[in-house]
Coordinates of C-alpha atoms in Angstrom, one line a residue:
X1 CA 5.9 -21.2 28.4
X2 CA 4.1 -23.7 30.6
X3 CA 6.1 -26.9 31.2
X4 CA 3.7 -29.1 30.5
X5 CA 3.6 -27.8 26.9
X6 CA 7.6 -28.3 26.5
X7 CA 6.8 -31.1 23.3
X8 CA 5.3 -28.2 20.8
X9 CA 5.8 -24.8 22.9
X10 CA 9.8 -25.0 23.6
X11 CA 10.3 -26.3 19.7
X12 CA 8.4 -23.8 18.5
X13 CA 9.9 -20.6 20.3
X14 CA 13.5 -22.0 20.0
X15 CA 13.1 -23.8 16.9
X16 CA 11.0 -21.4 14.7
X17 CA 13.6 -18.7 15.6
X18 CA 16.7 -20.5 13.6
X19 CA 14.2 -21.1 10.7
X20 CA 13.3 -17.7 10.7
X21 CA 16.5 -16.5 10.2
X22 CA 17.6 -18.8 7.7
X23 CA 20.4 -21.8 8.3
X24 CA 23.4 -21.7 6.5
X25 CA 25.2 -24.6 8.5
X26 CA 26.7 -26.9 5.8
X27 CA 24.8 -29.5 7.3
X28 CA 21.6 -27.7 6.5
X29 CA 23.4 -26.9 2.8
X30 CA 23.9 -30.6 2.3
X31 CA 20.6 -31.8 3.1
X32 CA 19.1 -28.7 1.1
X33 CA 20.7 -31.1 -2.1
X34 CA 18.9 -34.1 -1.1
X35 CA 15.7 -34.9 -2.7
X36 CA 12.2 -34.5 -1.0
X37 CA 10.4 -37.6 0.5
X38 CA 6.8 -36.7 -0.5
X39 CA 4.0 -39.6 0.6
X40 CA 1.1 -37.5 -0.8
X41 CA 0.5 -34.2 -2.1
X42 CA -2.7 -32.2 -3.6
X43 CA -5.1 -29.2 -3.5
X44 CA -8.5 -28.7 -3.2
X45 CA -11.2 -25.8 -2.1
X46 CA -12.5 -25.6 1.1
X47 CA -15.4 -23.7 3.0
X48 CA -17.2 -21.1 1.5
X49 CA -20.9 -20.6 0.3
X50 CA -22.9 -21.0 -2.9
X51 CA -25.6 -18.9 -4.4
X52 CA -28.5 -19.8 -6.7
X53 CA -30.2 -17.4 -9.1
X54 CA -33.7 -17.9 -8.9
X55 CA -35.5 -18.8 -12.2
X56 CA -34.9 -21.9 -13.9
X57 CA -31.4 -22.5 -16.4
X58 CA -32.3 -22.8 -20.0
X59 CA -30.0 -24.8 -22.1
X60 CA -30.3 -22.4 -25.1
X61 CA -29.9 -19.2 -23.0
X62 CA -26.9 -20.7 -20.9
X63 CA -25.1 -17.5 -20.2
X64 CA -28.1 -15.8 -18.3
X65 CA -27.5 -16.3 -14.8
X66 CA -31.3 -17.6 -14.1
X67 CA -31.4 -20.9 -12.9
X68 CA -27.7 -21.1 -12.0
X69 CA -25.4 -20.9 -9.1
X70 CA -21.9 -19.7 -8.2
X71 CA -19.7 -21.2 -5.7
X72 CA -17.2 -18.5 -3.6
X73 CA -15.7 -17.5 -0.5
X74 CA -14.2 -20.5 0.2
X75 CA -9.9 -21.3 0.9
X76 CA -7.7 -23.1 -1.6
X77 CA -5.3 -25.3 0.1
X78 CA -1.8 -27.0 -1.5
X79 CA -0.5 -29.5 0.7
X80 CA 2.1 -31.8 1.1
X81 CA 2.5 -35.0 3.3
X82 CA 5.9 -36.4 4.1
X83 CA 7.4 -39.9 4.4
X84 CA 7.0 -40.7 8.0
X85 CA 5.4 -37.4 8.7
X86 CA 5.3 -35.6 12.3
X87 CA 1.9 -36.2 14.1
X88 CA 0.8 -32.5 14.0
X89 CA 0.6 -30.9 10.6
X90 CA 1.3 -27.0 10.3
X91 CA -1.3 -24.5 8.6
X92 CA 0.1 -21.5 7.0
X93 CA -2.2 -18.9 6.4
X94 CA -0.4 -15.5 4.9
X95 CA -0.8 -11.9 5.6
X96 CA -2.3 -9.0 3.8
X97 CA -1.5 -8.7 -0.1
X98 CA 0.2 -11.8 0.1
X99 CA -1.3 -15.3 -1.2
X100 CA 0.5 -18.8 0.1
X101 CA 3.7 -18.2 -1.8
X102 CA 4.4 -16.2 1.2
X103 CA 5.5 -19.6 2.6
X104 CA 6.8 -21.1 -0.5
X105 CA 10.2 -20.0 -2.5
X106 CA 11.9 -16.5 -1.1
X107 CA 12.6 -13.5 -3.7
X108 CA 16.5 -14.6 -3.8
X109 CA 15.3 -18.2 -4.6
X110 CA 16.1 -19.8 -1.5
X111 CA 13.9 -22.5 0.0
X112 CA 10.7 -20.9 2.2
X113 CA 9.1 -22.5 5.2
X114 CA 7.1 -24.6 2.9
X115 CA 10.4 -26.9 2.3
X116 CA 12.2 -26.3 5.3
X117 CA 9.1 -27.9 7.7
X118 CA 9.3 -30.5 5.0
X119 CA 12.8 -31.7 5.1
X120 CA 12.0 -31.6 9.2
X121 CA 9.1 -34.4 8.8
X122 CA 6.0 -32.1 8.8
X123 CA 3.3 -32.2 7.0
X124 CA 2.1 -28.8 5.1
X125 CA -0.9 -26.9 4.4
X126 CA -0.7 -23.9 2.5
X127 CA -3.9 -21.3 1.8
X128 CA -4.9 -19.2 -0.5
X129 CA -7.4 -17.1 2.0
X130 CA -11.0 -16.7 0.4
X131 CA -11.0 -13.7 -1.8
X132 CA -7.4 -14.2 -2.5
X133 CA -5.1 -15.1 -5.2
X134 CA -6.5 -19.0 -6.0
X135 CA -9.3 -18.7 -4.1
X136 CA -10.5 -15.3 -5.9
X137 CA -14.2 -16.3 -6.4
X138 CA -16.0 -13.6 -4.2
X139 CA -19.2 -13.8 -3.4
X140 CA -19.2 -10.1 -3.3
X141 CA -18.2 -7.7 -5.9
X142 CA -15.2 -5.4 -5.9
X143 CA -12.8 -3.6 -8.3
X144 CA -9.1 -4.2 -8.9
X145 CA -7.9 -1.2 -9.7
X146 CA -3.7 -1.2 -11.2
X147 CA -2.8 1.1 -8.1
X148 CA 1.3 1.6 -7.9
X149 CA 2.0 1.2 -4.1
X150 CA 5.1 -1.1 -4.3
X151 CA 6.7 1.3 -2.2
X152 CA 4.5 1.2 0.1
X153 CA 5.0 -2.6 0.4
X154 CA 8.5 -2.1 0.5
X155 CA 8.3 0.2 3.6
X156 CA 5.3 -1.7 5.0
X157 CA 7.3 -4.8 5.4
X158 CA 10.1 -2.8 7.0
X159 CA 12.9 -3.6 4.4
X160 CA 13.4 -0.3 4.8
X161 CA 12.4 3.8 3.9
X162 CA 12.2 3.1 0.4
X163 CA 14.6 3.5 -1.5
X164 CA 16.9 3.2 1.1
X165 CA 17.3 -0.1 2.9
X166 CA 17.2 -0.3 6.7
X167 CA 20.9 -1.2 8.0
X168 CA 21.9 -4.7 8.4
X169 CA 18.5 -5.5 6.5
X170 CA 18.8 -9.7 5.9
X171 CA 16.3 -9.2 2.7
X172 CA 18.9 -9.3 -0.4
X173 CA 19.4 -5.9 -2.4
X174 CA 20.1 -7.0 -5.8
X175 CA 17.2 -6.2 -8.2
X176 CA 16.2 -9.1 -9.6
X177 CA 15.0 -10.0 -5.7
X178 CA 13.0 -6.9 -5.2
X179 CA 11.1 -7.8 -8.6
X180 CA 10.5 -11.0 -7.1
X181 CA 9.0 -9.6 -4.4
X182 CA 6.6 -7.0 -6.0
X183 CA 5.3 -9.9 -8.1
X184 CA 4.0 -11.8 -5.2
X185 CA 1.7 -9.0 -4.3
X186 CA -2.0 -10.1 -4.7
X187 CA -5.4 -7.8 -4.9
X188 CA -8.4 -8.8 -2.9
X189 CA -10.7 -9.7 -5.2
X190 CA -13.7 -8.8 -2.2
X191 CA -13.4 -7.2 1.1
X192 CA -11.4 -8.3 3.6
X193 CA -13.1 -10.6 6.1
X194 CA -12.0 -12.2 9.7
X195 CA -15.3 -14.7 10.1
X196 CA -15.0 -15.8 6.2
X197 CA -12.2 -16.3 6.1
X198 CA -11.5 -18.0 9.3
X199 CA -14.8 -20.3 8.6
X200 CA -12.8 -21.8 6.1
X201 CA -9.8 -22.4 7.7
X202 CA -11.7 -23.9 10.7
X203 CA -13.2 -26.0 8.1
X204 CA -9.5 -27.0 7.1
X205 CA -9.0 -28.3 10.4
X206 CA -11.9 -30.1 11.0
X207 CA -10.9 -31.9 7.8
X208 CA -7.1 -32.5 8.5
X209 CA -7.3 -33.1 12.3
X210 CA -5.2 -31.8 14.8
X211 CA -2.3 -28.8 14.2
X212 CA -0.5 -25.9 14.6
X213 CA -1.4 -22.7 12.6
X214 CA 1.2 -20.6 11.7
X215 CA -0.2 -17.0 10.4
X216 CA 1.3 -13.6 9.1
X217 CA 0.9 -10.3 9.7
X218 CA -2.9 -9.9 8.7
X219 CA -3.7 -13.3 9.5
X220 CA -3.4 -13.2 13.2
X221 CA -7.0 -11.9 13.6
X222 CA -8.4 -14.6 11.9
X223 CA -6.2 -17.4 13.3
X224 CA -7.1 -16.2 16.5
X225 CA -11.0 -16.4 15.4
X226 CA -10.5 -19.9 14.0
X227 CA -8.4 -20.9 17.3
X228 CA -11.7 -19.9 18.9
X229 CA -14.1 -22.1 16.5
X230 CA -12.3 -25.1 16.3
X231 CA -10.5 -27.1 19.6
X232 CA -8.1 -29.0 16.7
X233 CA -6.0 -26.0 16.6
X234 CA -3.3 -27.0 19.1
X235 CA -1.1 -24.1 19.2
X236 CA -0.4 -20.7 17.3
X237 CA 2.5 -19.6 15.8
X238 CA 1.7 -15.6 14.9
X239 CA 4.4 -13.6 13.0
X240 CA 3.9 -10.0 13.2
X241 CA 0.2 -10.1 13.9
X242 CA -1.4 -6.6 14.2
X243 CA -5.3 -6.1 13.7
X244 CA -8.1 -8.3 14.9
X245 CA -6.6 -8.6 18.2
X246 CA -9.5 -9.6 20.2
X247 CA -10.3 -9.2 23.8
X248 CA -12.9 -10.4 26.4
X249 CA -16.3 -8.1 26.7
X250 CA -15.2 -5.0 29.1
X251 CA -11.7 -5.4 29.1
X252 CA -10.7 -3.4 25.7
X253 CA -7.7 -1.1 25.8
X254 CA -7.8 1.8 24.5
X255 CA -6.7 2.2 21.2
X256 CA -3.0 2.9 20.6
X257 CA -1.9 5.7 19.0
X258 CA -0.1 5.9 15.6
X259 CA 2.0 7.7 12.9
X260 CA 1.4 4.6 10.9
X261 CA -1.1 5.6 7.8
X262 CA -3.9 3.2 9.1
X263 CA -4.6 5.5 12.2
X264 CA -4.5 4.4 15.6
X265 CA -5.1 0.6 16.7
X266 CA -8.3 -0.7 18.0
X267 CA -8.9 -4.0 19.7
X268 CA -12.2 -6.2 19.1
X269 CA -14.5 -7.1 22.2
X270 CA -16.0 -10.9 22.1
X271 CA -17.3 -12.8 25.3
X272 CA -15.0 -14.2 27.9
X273 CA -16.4 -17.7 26.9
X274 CA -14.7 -17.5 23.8
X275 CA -11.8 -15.5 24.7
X276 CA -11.3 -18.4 27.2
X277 CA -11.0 -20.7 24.4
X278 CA -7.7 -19.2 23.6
X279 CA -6.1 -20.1 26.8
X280 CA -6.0 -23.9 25.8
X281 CA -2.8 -23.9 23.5
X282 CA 0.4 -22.3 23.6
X283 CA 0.9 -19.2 21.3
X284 CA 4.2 -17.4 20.3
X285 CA 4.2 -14.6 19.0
X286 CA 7.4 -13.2 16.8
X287 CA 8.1 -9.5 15.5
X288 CA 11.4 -8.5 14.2
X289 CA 13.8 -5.6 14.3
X290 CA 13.2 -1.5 12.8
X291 CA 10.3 -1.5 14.8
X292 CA 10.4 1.7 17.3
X293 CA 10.7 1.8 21.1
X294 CA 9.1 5.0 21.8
X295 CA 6.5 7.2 19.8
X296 CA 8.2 8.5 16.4
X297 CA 7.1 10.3 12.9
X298 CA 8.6 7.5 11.1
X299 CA 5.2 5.7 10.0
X300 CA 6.4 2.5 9.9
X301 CA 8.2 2.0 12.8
X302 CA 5.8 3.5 14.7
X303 CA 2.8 1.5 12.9
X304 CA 4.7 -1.5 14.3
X305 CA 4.9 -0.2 17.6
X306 CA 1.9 0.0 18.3
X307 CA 1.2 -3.5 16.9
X308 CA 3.5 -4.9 19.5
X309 CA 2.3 -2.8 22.0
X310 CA -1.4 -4.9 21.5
X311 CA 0.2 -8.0 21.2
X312 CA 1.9 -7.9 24.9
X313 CA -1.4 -6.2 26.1
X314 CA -3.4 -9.3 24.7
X315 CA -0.8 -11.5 25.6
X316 CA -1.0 -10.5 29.3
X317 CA -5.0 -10.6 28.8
X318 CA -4.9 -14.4 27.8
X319 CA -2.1 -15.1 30.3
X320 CA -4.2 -13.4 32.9
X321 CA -6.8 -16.6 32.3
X322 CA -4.3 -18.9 33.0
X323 CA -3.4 -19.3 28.7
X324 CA 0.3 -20.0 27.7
X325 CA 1.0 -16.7 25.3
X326 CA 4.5 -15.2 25.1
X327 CA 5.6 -12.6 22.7
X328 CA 9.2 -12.5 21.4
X329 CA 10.8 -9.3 20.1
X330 CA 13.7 -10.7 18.0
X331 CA 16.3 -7.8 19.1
X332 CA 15.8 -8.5 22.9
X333 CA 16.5 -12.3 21.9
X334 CA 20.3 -11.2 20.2
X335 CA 18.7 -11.3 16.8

């Protein structure tokens, strides 16, 4: 990290670490009892498009769409403002099947990020990307079909090789957690995508100012894209990112092979101007452990590879342009 960004790079790399991992000082228990300061706190939508039905809306026929419109594709956002708040709020925007409770309450019932950042003096954002748990109006159509893939979730995430749990796991084994944690599993209720979605959080920021946005897992690519549209965003916390990497026009690796069931991992091509763009904030990026070193049959260790395996490739890419981008492995930290 660059020096001159020691006031939200060197708090962020150290300090994001510990919170990761949980603090069980009794300090930390004691002030876990006191009760939140909270200045201000709401919702509301944010982004998206409208559509009109052409014809004219007829009081007597007021189900027929004619005449009408319907409002989608835009973010839902909960936030919360602290007494004496921190001058740079912090975004969360979650990963794939997840919706913002990703940042709020853990399985075991232990306070998320949500609280934690709170009790520190920062102000919250948290989104429900478009197409996504509160902010499920689509303006395209798609099916939710009751698919089980829980396990897949579970092995996904790395909690382990279903049913078996990876050794020295930190994600608690009683069941009561694990059903926690397959109920926070949310459909797409359209497809998936990186300039919607990131539209609206852009949108987010030109409303709330300057910040940091802090993504998971799915999110990367489109907190990259919205790093790119909007100069407010004034650094990046990434955990786990591993599509939509994007890199300058001519320079895109090629594609890293895979066990992982998604196939091998491509990277996305956009101009050098806008790549560029990237290199004006600091941007850690965190993965964890159970993620393999070299090429292996396990699927998702080795989907993980080659997610990290990107990330220091596009890492090296922005820090090429003179950018401020580390990537920290956890294990090679001591955690």
């Amino acid at each position: 990290m660059k020096k001159s960004n020691t006031l939200v790079s060197s708090l962020w790399h150290l300090g994001i670490v510990l919170f990761l991992l949980g603090t069980t000082s009794s300090a930390y228990a004691q002030e876990k009892l006191k009760p939140l300061s909270i200045a201000h706190q709401g919702s509301f939508a944010i982004g998206g498009t409208k559509v009109t039905e052409p014809g004219t809306f007829e009081l007597q026929n007021a189900l027929k769409p004619q005449g009408q419109t319907f409002h989608g594709d835009h973010a839902y956002v909960f936030y919360q403002i602290p007494v004496n708040a921190h001058k740079y709020p912090l975004v969360f925007l979650h990963g794939a099947a997840q919706s913002k409770k990703t940042w709020e309450t853990t399985p075991d019932g232990r306070e998320g990020f949500q609280n934690i950042f709170l009790r520190r003096g920062f102000s919250i954002y948290l989104l429900d990307q478009p197409r996504r748990g509160e902010a499920g109006k689509s303006t395209v159509a798609a099916s939710v079909t009751p698919t089980p893939d829980e396990q897949f979730w579970f092995t996904q995430f790395r909690i382990g090789n279903y049913p078996d749990y990876f050794p020295g796991v930190q994600f608690p084994k009683d069941s009561a957690s694990l059903e926690q944690f397959f109920r926070q599993m949310t459909p797409n209720t359209g497809s998936f995508d990186g300039e919607v979605i990131s539209d609206a959080v852009s949108r987010l920021f030109t409303k709330v100012g300057d910040g940091i946005l802090v993504t998971h897992s799915q999110g990367g690519g489109p907190g990259w894209l919205t790093a790119i549209k909007n100069n407010k965003v004034k650094a990046i916390v990434a955990y786990e990112p591993y599509s939509g990497f994007v890199f300058p026009t001519g320079e895109l690796p090629a594609p890293i092979k895979s066990a992982g069931l998604f196939g091998d991992l491509k990277g996305v091509e956009i101009p050098l101007a806008d790549f560029k763009k990237l290199t004006r904030m600091p941007i850690v990026l965190y993965y964890g452990d159970n993620i393999a070193k070299e090429p292996t049959a396990v699927w998702n260790k080795d989907h993980w590879r080659g997610g990290l395996e990107m990330a220091r490739i596009w890492a090296a890419t922005v820090n090429k342009y003179v950018g401020d981008s580390t990537v920290v492995l956890l294990p090679e930290v001591g955690i």
